[in-house]
Amino acid sequence: MTVDASYHVKSTAAGGGRDGEVVSESGRIDLELQPPKELGGSGEGSNPEELFSAGYAACFLGALRATSKQSGSPVPEKSTVTVTVGIGKDSEDGGFGLTADIEVYIPGVDEAEAQKLAEGAHAFCPYSKATRGNIAQTVIARV
C-alpha cells in the first residue's frame, strides 16, 4: 500500500510507557497514563487502549458517513459508533494482543442495510485497514 500522507501528528510518551505520560506536539493531548486496574494499575489515568478506542470510533464514524454518502444512502445524524478495545495475553506467543468490537448504530434503516453500511465503512476506515488480520475484530450493526 502506498499512502501520500497529507497530515502528520506527533506524540511523545515518557516515564514508564503505560505508567507515565503522553503529550501530543500540539499540546491538545497531555495525559497521565496508568495501567487499568484489570492489569494491576491504579486505573486513575488514561491508557493506550482507551486512546485507541476513542480514535478508532471517531475514524470509523467518519468512514461510515463518507461511504454511506458515496453509496447514496447517507446515515442519519444520530448514527454512532462504539469501539470496545480489549487487551489480554496472546496464547500464541505469550505476549499481549488486542481485540476490537465495533458496534454501529444506524437508526431508521433495516438491519441488513445497516450491516451492509457498517461493512462498507470497515473496508474503508484507515484504522480497520491498519489492524485487519492483526487483531480480532467484530463489526455489528444495530438499528
Short mmCIF file of C-alpha atoms in Angstrom, two decimals:
data_model
loop_
_atom_site.label_atom_id
_atom_site.label_comp_id
_atom_site.label_asym_id
_atom_site.label_seq_id
_atom_site.Cartn_x
_atom_site.Cartn_y
_atom_site.Cartn_z
CA MET A 1 0.00 0.00 0.00
CA THR A 2 1.29 3.44 -0.90
CA VAL A 3 -0.01 6.38 1.11
CA ASP A 4 0.53 10.01 0.18
CA ALA A 5 0.09 11.44 3.69
CA SER A 6 -1.30 14.96 3.79
CA TYR A 7 -1.33 15.20 7.59
CA HIS A 8 1.13 14.08 10.25
CA VAL A 9 0.78 14.17 14.02
CA LYS A 10 3.48 13.53 16.58
CA SER A 11 3.11 12.43 20.19
CA THR A 12 5.76 11.58 22.77
CA ALA A 13 5.49 9.11 25.65
CA ALA A 14 7.71 9.50 28.70
CA GLY A 15 8.08 7.76 32.03
CA GLY A 16 7.23 4.06 32.15
CA GLY A 17 5.18 3.95 28.94
CA ARG A 18 1.91 2.63 30.31
CA ASP A 19 2.81 4.26 33.62
CA GLY A 20 3.91 7.72 32.52
CA GLU A 21 2.56 10.44 30.31
CA VAL A 22 1.83 11.12 26.66
CA VAL A 23 1.83 14.55 25.06
CA SER A 24 0.95 15.49 21.50
CA GLU A 25 3.08 18.02 19.67
CA SER A 26 0.08 20.39 19.52
CA GLY A 27 -0.42 20.10 23.29
CA ARG A 28 -4.09 19.16 22.84
CA ILE A 29 -3.34 15.78 24.38
CA ASP A 30 -1.40 15.86 27.65
CA LEU A 31 -2.36 12.83 29.68
CA GLU A 32 -1.10 10.91 32.66
CA LEU A 33 -1.13 7.20 31.88
CA GLN A 34 -1.80 4.40 34.32
CA PRO A 35 -2.49 0.75 33.63
CA PRO A 36 -6.13 -0.17 34.22
CA LYS A 37 -6.98 -1.96 37.46
CA GLU A 38 -7.55 -5.16 35.47
CA LEU A 39 -3.86 -5.10 34.53
CA GLY A 40 -2.59 -4.27 38.01
CA GLY A 41 -2.59 -0.47 37.80
CA SER A 42 -4.42 2.23 39.69
CA GLY A 43 -6.76 2.93 36.77
CA GLU A 44 -6.61 6.64 37.58
CA GLY A 45 -5.07 7.75 34.30
CA SER A 46 -5.85 7.02 30.70
CA ASN A 47 -4.22 4.12 28.88
CA PRO A 48 -3.25 3.26 25.30
CA GLU A 49 -6.33 1.08 24.77
CA GLU A 50 -8.65 3.93 25.81
CA LEU A 51 -6.92 6.29 23.38
CA PHE A 52 -7.02 3.68 20.59
CA SER A 53 -10.73 3.02 21.23
CA ALA A 54 -11.56 6.74 21.02
CA GLY A 55 -9.55 7.29 17.84
CA TYR A 56 -10.94 4.17 16.18
CA ALA A 57 -14.56 5.11 16.98
CA ALA A 58 -14.16 8.64 15.59
CA CYS A 59 -12.37 7.44 12.46
CA PHE A 60 -14.91 4.67 11.82
CA LEU A 61 -17.85 7.08 12.14
CA GLY A 62 -16.16 9.36 9.61
CA ALA A 63 -15.69 6.39 7.28
CA LEU A 64 -19.35 5.40 7.77
CA ARG A 65 -20.53 8.89 6.87
CA ALA A 66 -18.26 9.05 3.79
CA THR A 67 -19.04 5.58 2.41
CA SER A 68 -22.78 5.78 3.04
CA LYS A 69 -22.95 9.17 1.32
CA GLN A 70 -20.98 7.80 -1.66
CA SER A 71 -23.40 4.87 -1.92
CA GLY A 72 -26.40 7.20 -1.97
CA SER A 73 -27.66 6.15 1.47
CA PRO A 74 -26.31 8.76 3.90
CA VAL A 75 -26.69 7.69 7.53
CA PRO A 76 -28.80 9.79 9.92
CA GLU A 77 -27.08 12.35 12.18
CA LYS A 78 -27.95 10.24 15.24
CA SER A 79 -25.80 7.36 14.00
CA THR A 80 -22.99 6.37 16.36
CA VAL A 81 -20.01 4.05 16.52
CA THR A 82 -18.78 2.45 19.73
CA VAL A 83 -15.46 0.61 19.69
CA THR A 84 -14.60 -1.66 22.58
CA VAL A 85 -10.88 -2.46 22.67
CA GLY A 86 -9.68 -5.39 24.73
CA ILE A 87 -6.17 -6.37 25.75
CA GLY A 88 -5.02 -9.71 27.10
CA LYS A 89 -2.47 -12.48 26.91
CA ASP A 90 -1.76 -13.80 23.42
CA SER A 91 -1.79 -17.58 23.76
CA GLU A 92 0.34 -17.99 20.63
CA ASP A 93 3.46 -16.07 21.69
CA GLY A 94 2.97 -15.36 25.39
CA GLY A 95 2.86 -11.59 24.84
CA PHE A 96 -0.24 -9.43 24.68
CA GLY A 97 -2.80 -8.92 21.95
CA LEU A 98 -5.75 -6.65 21.21
CA THR A 99 -9.36 -7.15 20.20
CA ALA A 100 -11.78 -4.62 18.72
CA ASP A 101 -15.56 -4.93 18.80
CA ILE A 102 -17.16 -2.30 16.59
CA GLU A 103 -20.83 -1.54 17.23
CA VAL A 104 -22.51 0.67 14.64
CA TYR A 105 -25.88 2.22 15.45
CA ILE A 106 -27.83 3.41 12.41
CA PRO A 107 -31.43 4.33 13.24
CA GLY A 108 -34.17 4.30 10.64
CA VAL A 109 -32.81 1.59 8.31
CA ASP A 110 -33.38 -2.15 8.29
CA GLU A 111 -30.82 -4.43 9.91
CA ALA A 112 -29.46 -5.87 6.65
CA GLU A 113 -28.87 -2.40 5.18
CA ALA A 114 -27.24 -1.23 8.43
CA GLN A 115 -24.86 -4.22 8.40
CA LYS A 116 -24.02 -3.57 4.73
CA LEU A 117 -23.21 0.08 5.51
CA ALA A 118 -21.11 -0.94 8.53
CA GLU A 119 -19.14 -3.46 6.45
CA GLY A 120 -18.54 -0.79 3.78
CA ALA A 121 -17.15 1.56 6.41
CA HIS A 122 -14.98 -1.26 7.82
CA ALA A 123 -13.45 -1.81 4.36
CA PHE A 124 -12.74 1.94 4.02
CA CYS A 125 -11.67 3.00 7.55
CA PRO A 126 -7.87 3.52 7.92
CA TYR A 127 -7.92 2.06 11.46
CA SER A 128 -9.68 -1.07 10.18
CA LYS A 129 -7.20 -1.36 7.32
CA ALA A 130 -4.24 -0.96 9.68
CA THR A 131 -5.44 -3.64 12.07
CA ARG A 132 -7.09 -6.12 9.66
CA GLY A 133 -5.52 -9.53 10.13
CA ASN A 134 -3.57 -8.30 13.16
CA ILE A 135 -6.26 -8.18 15.85
CA ALA A 136 -9.57 -9.98 16.31
CA GLN A 137 -12.36 -7.68 15.10
CA THR A 138 -16.14 -7.88 15.01
CA VAL A 139 -18.49 -5.44 13.31
CA ILE A 140 -22.11 -5.45 14.42
CA ALA A 141 -24.82 -3.06 13.25
CA ARG A 142 -27.81 -2.10 15.38
CA VAL A 143 -30.91 -0.22 14.27
#
